Amino acid sequence: MSPAAPTQALPISFEDTRVAFASKSDAQLRKVYALFAAMNNGTLVKTGSGLMKTALKWGLPGTKFLIKHSIFEQFCGGETIAECRPVTAELGKYNIGTILDYSVEGEGSDASYDHTRDEVLATIDEAHRSQHIPFSVFKVTGVADVAILEKIQAGQLLTAHEEAAHTRAVARVEAICARAHQHGVRLFVDAEESWFQHTIDLLAYDMMARYNREKAIVWNTYQLYRHDRLDALKAAHDAAAEAGYYLGVKLVRGAYMEKEARVAKQRGQQNPINPTKQATDDLYDESLRYCVEHIDRISICAGTHNEASSLLLTQLMQQAGIAPSDPRVWFAQLYGMSDNLTYNLANAGYNTAKYLPYGPVAAVMPYLLRRADENTAIAGQSSREFLLILKEIRRRRGQ
């Protein structure tokens, strides 16, 4: 039986490993310790990633089993929605929600786009049936042609063939949002690269104007490593207030930093990324403040592994008299990471959820390799995870 969520916030310490790893047995903890110890070794990660890709490509016996019961098991829920159910139930015991994230990258065909649409619809139906799945999520590029999205943002005319393809893409997005609205399931529209993000934004706002009349069903995502995103957020709020709908906002720091800088340089354009990490941190925290100040119109999810920002949001909520369980405010982290945030926030009564990627092992390898390979950002997080796990192992040993 899951513990009842407190009606008032309890004190939080993100150093409390007893709460953070309460769900893990000693054996499970040692297994996770070994994985993060390996991820702390840059040479091993680089070599191992190459070997995994090669072994999968060649179909070497035992490769899938080895991956599925190591890195896949740590960061993914399963290969199918059904396989994710035990993870969803386990998280639910600790008042932690699950966000099913179909993490298969599209093949660029109508058939693959339709398959992704159907899979996202299935996650929405699953969320409707489950008390432990507060959100669904999708990437527009999972159901639409990137080149067409980019062409629209650049103000270029589409060919008749492209117009027809885009009409089909918009219909897929509409089908997803309509199903979410029908079932009352909140829906994240993920952020993507800046050269077609504005096209995605406009599509998300169109869906909000249609489906967010009573509450925030469709939520757009803002990558705060971009220096213009708070301004975009403010403009979106003003437009929502004027048109009379609610704004769903997921705040993240961002996922494409190196790619953004590289493409901007290639195109002779200004880099859209903030000049320093501190500038990104400041912009993120300022965005949290803005959302809390406008909570009457904005629902917010802090999608972050940053402890300072997470703590700040709890403080802002307390100062504004917002209850920890207020359905307009959520915290989210990736499954397999930052349990010290997720479990301690949930234990204190805050709405929390884990992004739970799923899909066939070979198909989600790009996601898994990014988890192990995102250079300094992930290396720093891996070190943090490693030290927290070590701390809990020692605590259990009475050291």
CSV table of C-alpha atoms in Angstrom, one decimal:
chain,number,residue,atom,x,y,z
A,1,MET,CA,0.0,0.0,0.0
A,2,SER,CA,1.4,3.4,-1.0
A,3,PRO,CA,2.1,5.9,1.7
A,4,ALA,CA,-0.4,8.8,1.7
A,5,ALA,CA,1.0,12.0,0.3
A,6,PRO,CA,1.4,14.7,2.9
A,7,THR,CA,-1.0,17.7,2.7
A,8,GLN,CA,1.8,20.1,3.7
A,9,ALA,CA,5.4,19.9,2.6
A,10,LEU,CA,7.8,18.0,4.8
A,11,PRO,CA,11.4,19.2,5.1
A,12,ILE,CA,13.5,18.1,2.1
A,13,SER,CA,17.1,17.0,1.9
A,14,PHE,CA,18.3,15.8,-1.4
A,15,GLU,CA,21.2,14.1,0.5
A,16,ASP,CA,18.7,11.7,2.2
A,17,THR,CA,19.8,8.5,0.5
A,18,ARG,CA,17.6,6.4,2.8
A,19,VAL,CA,14.5,7.9,1.1
A,20,ALA,CA,16.2,8.1,-2.3
A,21,PHE,CA,17.0,4.4,-2.5
A,22,ALA,CA,14.2,3.0,-0.3
A,23,SER,CA,12.8,1.0,-3.3
A,24,LYS,CA,16.1,-0.9,-4.0
A,25,SER,CA,17.3,-4.0,-2.3
A,26,ASP,CA,21.0,-4.4,-1.4
A,27,ALA,CA,21.5,-6.5,-4.5
A,28,GLN,CA,19.8,-4.0,-6.7
A,29,LEU,CA,21.9,-1.2,-5.2
A,30,ARG,CA,25.1,-3.0,-5.8
A,31,LYS,CA,24.1,-3.6,-9.4
A,32,VAL,CA,23.3,0.1,-10.0
A,33,TYR,CA,26.6,1.0,-8.3
A,34,ALA,CA,28.5,-1.2,-10.7
A,35,LEU,CA,26.8,0.4,-13.7
A,36,PHE,CA,27.5,4.0,-12.6
A,37,ALA,CA,31.0,3.1,-11.7
A,38,ALA,CA,31.5,1.9,-15.3
A,39,MET,CA,29.8,5.1,-16.7
A,40,ASN,CA,32.3,7.1,-14.8
A,41,ASN,CA,35.0,5.6,-16.9
A,42,GLY,CA,35.0,7.7,-20.2
A,43,THR,CA,37.2,5.2,-22.1
A,44,LEU,CA,35.1,2.3,-21.0
A,45,VAL,CA,31.9,4.1,-22.1
A,46,LYS,CA,33.3,5.0,-25.5
A,47,THR,CA,34.6,1.5,-26.1
A,48,GLY,CA,31.5,-0.2,-24.7
A,49,SER,CA,29.2,1.9,-26.8
A,50,GLY,CA,31.0,1.0,-30.0
A,51,LEU,CA,31.0,-2.7,-29.1
A,52,MET,CA,27.3,-2.7,-28.3
A,53,LYS,CA,26.4,-1.1,-31.6
A,54,THR,CA,28.6,-3.5,-33.5
A,55,ALA,CA,27.2,-6.5,-31.6
A,56,LEU,CA,23.6,-5.5,-32.3
A,57,LYS,CA,24.4,-4.9,-35.9
A,58,TRP,CA,25.9,-8.3,-36.3
A,59,GLY,CA,23.2,-10.0,-34.3
A,60,LEU,CA,25.7,-11.6,-31.9
A,61,PRO,CA,24.0,-14.1,-29.6
A,62,GLY,CA,23.4,-12.8,-26.1
A,63,THR,CA,23.9,-9.2,-27.0
A,64,LYS,CA,20.3,-8.1,-26.5
A,65,PHE,CA,20.0,-10.1,-23.2
A,66,LEU,CA,23.2,-8.4,-21.9
A,67,ILE,CA,22.0,-4.9,-22.8
A,68,LYS,CA,18.4,-5.4,-21.6
A,69,HIS,CA,19.6,-6.5,-18.2
A,70,SER,CA,22.2,-3.8,-17.7
A,71,ILE,CA,21.9,-0.3,-19.2
A,72,PHE,CA,18.5,-0.8,-20.7
A,73,GLU,CA,17.0,-2.0,-17.4
A,74,GLN,CA,18.5,1.0,-15.6
A,75,PHE,CA,17.1,3.7,-18.0
A,76,CYS,CA,14.1,2.1,-19.7
A,77,GLY,CA,10.8,0.5,-18.6
A,78,GLY,CA,10.7,-2.3,-21.2
A,79,GLU,CA,10.2,-2.9,-24.8
A,80,THR,CA,6.4,-2.5,-24.7
A,81,ILE,CA,3.8,-0.6,-22.7
A,82,ALA,CA,2.9,-4.0,-21.0
A,83,GLU,CA,6.5,-4.5,-19.9
A,84,CYS,CA,6.5,-1.1,-18.3
A,85,ARG,CA,3.6,-1.8,-16.0
A,86,PRO,CA,5.6,-3.4,-13.2
A,87,VAL,CA,7.9,-0.3,-13.2
A,88,THR,CA,4.9,2.0,-13.2
A,89,ALA,CA,3.3,0.1,-10.3
A,90,GLU,CA,6.6,0.1,-8.3
A,91,LEU,CA,7.0,3.9,-8.7
A,92,GLY,CA,3.4,4.4,-7.8
A,93,LYS,CA,4.1,2.8,-4.4
A,94,TYR,CA,6.1,5.8,-3.6
A,95,ASN,CA,3.6,8.4,-5.0
A,96,ILE,CA,5.8,8.8,-8.1
A,97,GLY,CA,4.1,9.1,-11.5
A,98,THR,CA,5.3,7.6,-14.8
A,99,ILE,CA,5.5,9.3,-18.1
A,100,LEU,CA,5.6,6.7,-20.9
A,101,ASP,CA,8.0,7.9,-23.5
A,102,TYR,CA,8.1,5.9,-26.8
A,103,SER,CA,11.8,6.5,-27.6
A,104,VAL,CA,12.0,5.0,-31.1
A,105,GLU,CA,13.4,7.5,-33.6
A,106,GLY,CA,11.2,7.6,-36.8
A,107,GLU,CA,12.3,6.4,-40.2
A,108,GLY,CA,10.9,9.3,-42.1
A,109,SER,CA,8.0,7.5,-43.8
A,110,ASP,CA,4.3,7.9,-43.5
A,111,ALA,CA,4.1,4.3,-42.2
A,112,SER,CA,6.5,5.1,-39.4
A,113,TYR,CA,4.8,8.4,-38.6
A,114,ASP,CA,1.4,6.6,-38.4
A,115,HIS,CA,3.0,3.9,-36.2
A,116,THR,CA,4.4,6.5,-33.8
A,117,ARG,CA,1.0,8.3,-33.6
A,118,ASP,CA,-0.7,5.0,-32.8
A,119,GLU,CA,1.9,4.2,-30.1
A,120,VAL,CA,1.4,7.7,-28.5
A,121,LEU,CA,-2.3,7.2,-28.6
A,122,ALA,CA,-1.8,3.9,-26.8
A,123,THR,CA,0.2,5.6,-24.0
A,124,ILE,CA,-2.6,8.1,-23.6
A,125,ASP,CA,-5.1,5.2,-23.3
A,126,GLU,CA,-2.8,3.6,-20.7
A,127,ALA,CA,-2.6,6.8,-18.8
A,128,HIS,CA,-6.4,7.0,-18.8
A,129,ARG,CA,-6.6,3.6,-17.2
A,130,SER,CA,-3.8,4.1,-14.7
A,131,GLN,CA,-3.8,6.2,-11.6
A,132,HIS,CA,0.0,6.4,-11.8
A,133,ILE,CA,0.5,8.0,-15.2
A,134,PRO,CA,-0.1,11.7,-15.1
A,135,PHE,CA,1.3,12.6,-18.5
A,136,SER,CA,1.9,11.4,-22.0
A,137,VAL,CA,4.6,12.8,-24.3
A,138,PHE,CA,5.6,13.0,-27.9
A,139,LYS,CA,8.0,14.6,-30.3
A,140,VAL,CA,6.4,16.3,-33.3
A,141,THR,CA,9.3,15.0,-35.5
A,142,GLY,CA,8.0,11.5,-34.6
A,143,VAL,CA,4.9,12.2,-36.7
A,144,ALA,CA,6.1,14.9,-39.1
A,145,ASP,CA,8.9,15.5,-41.7
A,146,VAL,CA,11.7,17.6,-40.2
A,147,ALA,CA,12.6,19.1,-43.6
A,148,ILE,CA,9.0,20.4,-44.0
A,149,LEU,CA,8.9,21.8,-40.5
A,150,GLU,CA,12.2,23.6,-41.2
A,151,LYS,CA,11.0,24.9,-44.5
A,152,ILE,CA,7.8,26.4,-42.9
A,153,GLN,CA,9.9,28.2,-40.3
A,154,ALA,CA,12.2,29.6,-43.0
A,155,GLY,CA,9.2,31.0,-44.7
A,156,GLN,CA,9.7,28.9,-47.9
A,157,LEU,CA,6.8,27.8,-50.0
A,158,LEU,CA,5.9,24.1,-49.9
A,159,THR,CA,5.3,22.0,-52.9
A,160,ALA,CA,1.9,20.4,-53.4
A,161,HIS,CA,3.5,17.1,-52.2
A,162,GLU,CA,4.9,18.8,-49.1
A,163,GLU,CA,1.6,20.5,-48.4
A,164,ALA,CA,-0.2,17.2,-48.4
A,165,ALA,CA,2.5,15.6,-46.2
A,166,HIS,CA,2.2,18.5,-43.7
A,167,THR,CA,-1.6,18.2,-43.7
A,168,ARG,CA,-1.2,14.5,-42.7
A,169,ALA,CA,1.3,15.5,-40.0
A,170,VAL,CA,-1.0,18.1,-38.5
A,171,ALA,CA,-3.8,15.5,-38.5
A,172,ARG,CA,-1.6,13.1,-36.5
A,173,VAL,CA,-0.9,15.9,-33.9
A,174,GLU,CA,-4.6,16.7,-33.8
A,175,ALA,CA,-5.5,13.1,-33.2
A,176,ILE,CA,-3.0,12.8,-30.3
A,177,CYS,CA,-4.2,16.0,-28.7
A,178,ALA,CA,-7.9,15.2,-29.2
A,179,ARG,CA,-7.4,11.8,-27.5
A,180,ALA,CA,-5.5,13.5,-24.6
A,181,HIS,CA,-8.4,16.0,-24.2
A,182,GLN,CA,-11.0,13.2,-24.4
A,183,HIS,CA,-9.4,11.3,-21.5
A,184,GLY,CA,-8.2,14.3,-19.5
A,185,VAL,CA,-4.6,13.2,-19.8
A,186,ARG,CA,-1.9,15.9,-19.8
A,187,LEU,CA,0.3,15.9,-22.8
A,188,PHE,CA,3.9,17.2,-23.2
A,189,VAL,CA,5.0,18.4,-26.7
A,190,ASP,CA,8.8,17.9,-26.5
A,191,ALA,CA,11.2,20.7,-27.6
A,192,GLU,CA,13.5,20.1,-30.5
A,193,GLU,CA,16.1,22.0,-32.6
A,194,SER,CA,15.8,25.8,-32.9
A,195,TRP,CA,15.6,25.9,-36.7
A,196,PHE,CA,12.1,24.3,-36.6
A,197,GLN,CA,11.1,24.9,-33.0
A,198,HIS,CA,9.0,27.9,-33.9
A,199,THR,CA,6.9,25.7,-36.2
A,200,ILE,CA,6.4,23.3,-33.3
A,201,ASP,CA,5.5,26.2,-30.9
A,202,LEU,CA,2.8,27.5,-33.2
A,203,LEU,CA,1.3,24.0,-33.6
A,204,ALA,CA,1.4,23.5,-29.8
A,205,TYR,CA,-0.3,26.9,-29.2
A,206,ASP,CA,-3.0,26.1,-31.8
A,207,MET,CA,-3.7,22.8,-29.9
A,208,MET,CA,-3.7,24.7,-26.6
A,209,ALA,CA,-6.3,27.2,-27.9
A,210,ARG,CA,-8.5,24.3,-28.8
A,211,TYR,CA,-8.0,21.9,-25.9
A,212,ASN,CA,-6.8,24.0,-22.9
A,213,ARG,CA,-10.1,25.9,-22.2
A,214,GLU,CA,-10.8,24.3,-18.9
A,215,LYS,CA,-7.3,23.3,-17.8
A,216,ALA,CA,-3.8,22.7,-19.2
A,217,ILE,CA,-4.0,19.5,-21.3
A,218,VAL,CA,-1.4,20.3,-23.9
A,219,TRP,CA,2.0,21.5,-22.5
A,220,ASN,CA,4.8,23.0,-24.6
A,221,THR,CA,8.5,22.6,-23.7
A,222,TYR,CA,11.0,25.4,-23.3
A,223,GLN,CA,14.7,24.8,-23.4
A,224,LEU,CA,16.2,27.5,-21.2
A,225,TYR,CA,19.7,27.1,-22.6
A,226,ARG,CA,18.4,29.2,-25.4
A,227,HIS,CA,18.6,32.9,-24.5
A,228,ASP,CA,15.3,33.8,-26.1
A,229,ARG,CA,13.0,31.2,-24.3
A,230,LEU,CA,11.9,33.3,-21.4
A,231,ASP,CA,10.7,36.0,-23.8
A,232,ALA,CA,8.9,33.2,-25.8
A,233,LEU,CA,7.3,32.0,-22.6
A,234,LYS,CA,6.1,35.5,-21.6
A,235,ALA,CA,4.7,36.0,-25.1
A,236,ALA,CA,2.9,32.7,-24.9
A,237,HIS,CA,1.4,33.6,-21.6
A,238,ASP,CA,0.1,36.9,-22.9
A,239,ALA,CA,-1.4,35.2,-25.9
A,240,ALA,CA,-3.1,32.6,-23.7
A,241,ALA,CA,-4.5,35.2,-21.4
A,242,GLU,CA,-5.9,37.2,-24.3
A,243,ALA,CA,-7.4,34.2,-26.0
A,244,GLY,CA,-8.7,32.7,-22.7
A,245,TYR,CA,-6.9,29.3,-22.5
A,246,TYR,CA,-4.5,27.8,-20.0
A,247,LEU,CA,-0.8,27.5,-20.7
A,248,GLY,CA,1.0,24.2,-20.0
A,249,VAL,CA,4.7,24.7,-19.5
A,250,LYS,CA,7.5,22.2,-19.2
A,251,LEU,CA,10.9,23.9,-18.3
A,252,VAL,CA,14.1,22.0,-19.2
A,253,ARG,CA,17.6,23.2,-19.7
A,254,GLY,CA,18.1,21.6,-23.1
A,255,ALA,CA,19.3,18.6,-25.1
A,256,TYR,CA,21.0,19.8,-28.3
A,257,MET,CA,23.7,22.2,-27.2
A,258,GLU,CA,26.6,21.0,-29.3
A,259,LYS,CA,24.4,20.5,-32.3
A,260,GLU,CA,22.9,24.0,-32.0
A,261,ALA,CA,26.3,25.6,-31.8
A,262,ARG,CA,27.6,23.6,-34.7
A,263,VAL,CA,24.7,24.4,-37.0
A,264,ALA,CA,24.7,28.1,-36.1
A,265,LYS,CA,28.3,28.3,-37.1
A,266,GLN,CA,27.8,26.4,-40.3
A,267,ARG,CA,25.0,28.8,-41.3
A,268,GLY,CA,26.8,31.9,-40.2
A,269,GLN,CA,24.1,32.6,-37.6
A,270,GLN,CA,24.2,33.7,-33.9
A,271,ASN,CA,24.5,30.8,-31.5
A,272,PRO,CA,21.0,30.6,-29.8
A,273,ILE,CA,22.6,29.0,-26.7
A,274,ASN,CA,23.5,31.1,-23.6
A,275,PRO,CA,27.2,32.0,-23.3
A,276,THR,CA,27.6,30.2,-19.9
A,277,LYS,CA,26.0,27.5,-17.8
A,278,GLN,CA,25.4,30.1,-15.1
A,279,ALA,CA,23.4,32.2,-17.6
A,280,THR,CA,21.3,29.1,-18.3
A,281,ASP,CA,20.8,28.4,-14.6
A,282,ASP,CA,19.8,32.0,-14.0
A,283,LEU,CA,17.3,32.0,-16.9
A,284,TYR,CA,15.8,28.7,-15.7
A,285,ASP,CA,15.3,30.0,-12.2
A,286,GLU,CA,13.8,33.3,-13.5
A,287,SER,CA,11.4,31.2,-15.6
A,288,LEU,CA,10.3,29.3,-12.6
A,289,ARG,CA,9.6,32.5,-10.8
A,290,TYR,CA,7.6,33.8,-13.7
A,291,CYS,CA,5.5,30.7,-13.9
A,292,VAL,CA,4.7,30.7,-10.2
A,293,GLU,CA,3.9,34.4,-10.3
A,294,HIS,CA,1.3,33.6,-13.1
A,295,ILE,CA,0.1,30.3,-11.7
A,296,ASP,CA,-3.5,31.4,-12.3
A,297,ARG,CA,-2.9,30.9,-16.0
A,298,ILE,CA,0.2,28.7,-16.2
A,299,SER,CA,0.7,25.0,-15.1
A,300,ILE,CA,4.3,24.1,-14.8
A,301,CYS,CA,6.5,21.1,-14.8
A,302,ALA,CA,10.2,21.5,-13.8
A,303,GLY,CA,11.9,18.9,-15.9
A,304,THR,CA,15.3,19.1,-14.3
A,305,HIS,CA,18.0,17.1,-12.4
A,306,ASN,CA,19.3,20.4,-10.9
A,307,GLU,CA,19.0,20.3,-7.2
A,308,ALA,CA,19.2,24.1,-6.7
A,309,SER,CA,16.4,24.7,-9.2
A,310,SER,CA,14.2,22.0,-7.7
A,311,LEU,CA,14.7,23.3,-4.2
A,312,LEU,CA,13.9,26.9,-5.4
A,313,LEU,CA,10.6,25.8,-6.9
A,314,THR,CA,9.6,24.2,-3.5
A,315,GLN,CA,10.5,27.5,-1.8
A,316,LEU,CA,8.6,29.6,-4.4
A,317,MET,CA,5.5,27.4,-3.9
A,318,GLN,CA,5.7,27.8,-0.1
A,319,GLN,CA,6.1,31.6,-0.4
A,320,ALA,CA,3.1,31.8,-2.8
A,321,GLY,CA,0.9,29.5,-0.6
A,322,ILE,CA,0.8,26.8,-3.2
A,323,ALA,CA,0.2,23.3,-1.7
A,324,PRO,CA,2.8,20.6,-2.6
A,325,SER,CA,0.0,18.5,-4.2
A,326,ASP,CA,-1.4,21.4,-6.3
A,327,PRO,CA,-2.1,19.8,-9.7
A,328,ARG,CA,-0.7,22.8,-11.6
A,329,VAL,CA,2.9,22.1,-10.4
A,330,TRP,CA,5.0,19.1,-11.2
A,331,PHE,CA,8.6,17.9,-11.0
A,332,ALA,CA,10.1,15.3,-13.4
A,333,GLN,CA,13.3,13.5,-13.9
A,334,LEU,CA,14.5,10.7,-16.1
A,335,TYR,CA,14.0,7.1,-14.9
A,336,GLY,CA,17.2,5.7,-13.6
A,337,MET,CA,18.7,9.0,-12.6
A,338,SER,CA,18.4,11.6,-9.7
A,339,ASP,CA,16.4,9.4,-7.4
A,340,ASN,CA,17.5,11.6,-4.6
A,341,LEU,CA,15.4,14.4,-6.1
A,342,THR,CA,12.4,12.3,-7.2
A,343,TYR,CA,11.9,10.2,-4.1
A,344,ASN,CA,12.6,13.0,-1.6
A,345,LEU,CA,10.2,15.4,-3.4
A,346,ALA,CA,7.5,12.7,-3.5
A,347,ASN,CA,8.1,11.8,0.1
A,348,ALA,CA,7.6,15.5,1.0
A,349,GLY,CA,4.2,15.5,-0.9
A,350,TYR,CA,5.2,17.2,-4.2
A,351,ASN,CA,3.8,16.0,-7.5
A,352,THR,CA,6.7,14.0,-9.2
A,353,ALA,CA,7.1,11.8,-12.2
A,354,LYS,CA,9.7,9.8,-14.0
A,355,TYR,CA,10.2,9.9,-17.7
A,356,LEU,CA,10.1,6.2,-18.6
A,357,PRO,CA,11.5,5.5,-22.1
A,358,TYR,CA,10.5,2.2,-23.8
A,359,GLY,CA,10.7,0.5,-27.1
A,360,PRO,CA,12.7,-2.4,-28.7
A,361,VAL,CA,16.2,-2.7,-27.4
A,362,ALA,CA,17.9,-2.0,-30.7
A,363,ALA,CA,15.6,0.9,-31.6
A,364,VAL,CA,16.2,2.7,-28.3
A,365,MET,CA,20.0,2.3,-28.5
A,366,PRO,CA,20.4,6.0,-29.6
A,367,TYR,CA,18.6,7.1,-26.4
A,368,LEU,CA,20.7,4.7,-24.3
A,369,LEU,CA,24.0,5.8,-25.8
A,370,ARG,CA,23.1,9.5,-25.2
A,371,ARG,CA,22.5,8.6,-21.6
A,372,ALA,CA,26.0,7.2,-21.4
A,373,ASP,CA,27.7,9.5,-23.8
A,374,GLU,CA,26.6,13.1,-23.3
A,375,ASN,CA,30.1,14.1,-22.4
A,376,THR,CA,30.5,16.5,-19.4
A,377,ALA,CA,26.9,16.9,-18.6
A,378,ILE,CA,26.2,13.2,-18.1
A,379,ALA,CA,29.6,12.5,-16.7
A,380,GLY,CA,29.0,15.0,-13.9
A,381,GLN,CA,25.6,13.5,-13.2
A,382,SER,CA,27.0,10.0,-13.2
A,383,SER,CA,29.6,11.0,-10.6
A,384,ARG,CA,26.8,12.4,-8.5
A,385,GLU,CA,24.7,9.2,-8.8
A,386,PHE,CA,27.8,7.1,-8.0
A,387,LEU,CA,28.6,9.0,-4.8
A,388,LEU,CA,25.0,8.9,-3.6
A,389,ILE,CA,24.8,5.2,-4.1
A,390,LEU,CA,28.1,4.7,-2.4
A,391,LYS,CA,26.8,6.8,0.5
A,392,GLU,CA,23.7,4.6,0.8
A,393,ILE,CA,25.6,1.3,0.7
A,394,ARG,CA,27.8,2.6,3.5
A,395,ARG,CA,24.8,3.8,5.5
A,396,ARG,CA,23.3,0.3,5.2
A,397,ARG,CA,26.5,-1.2,6.4
A,398,GLY,CA,26.5,1.1,9.4
A,399,GLN,CA,29.6,2.9,8.3
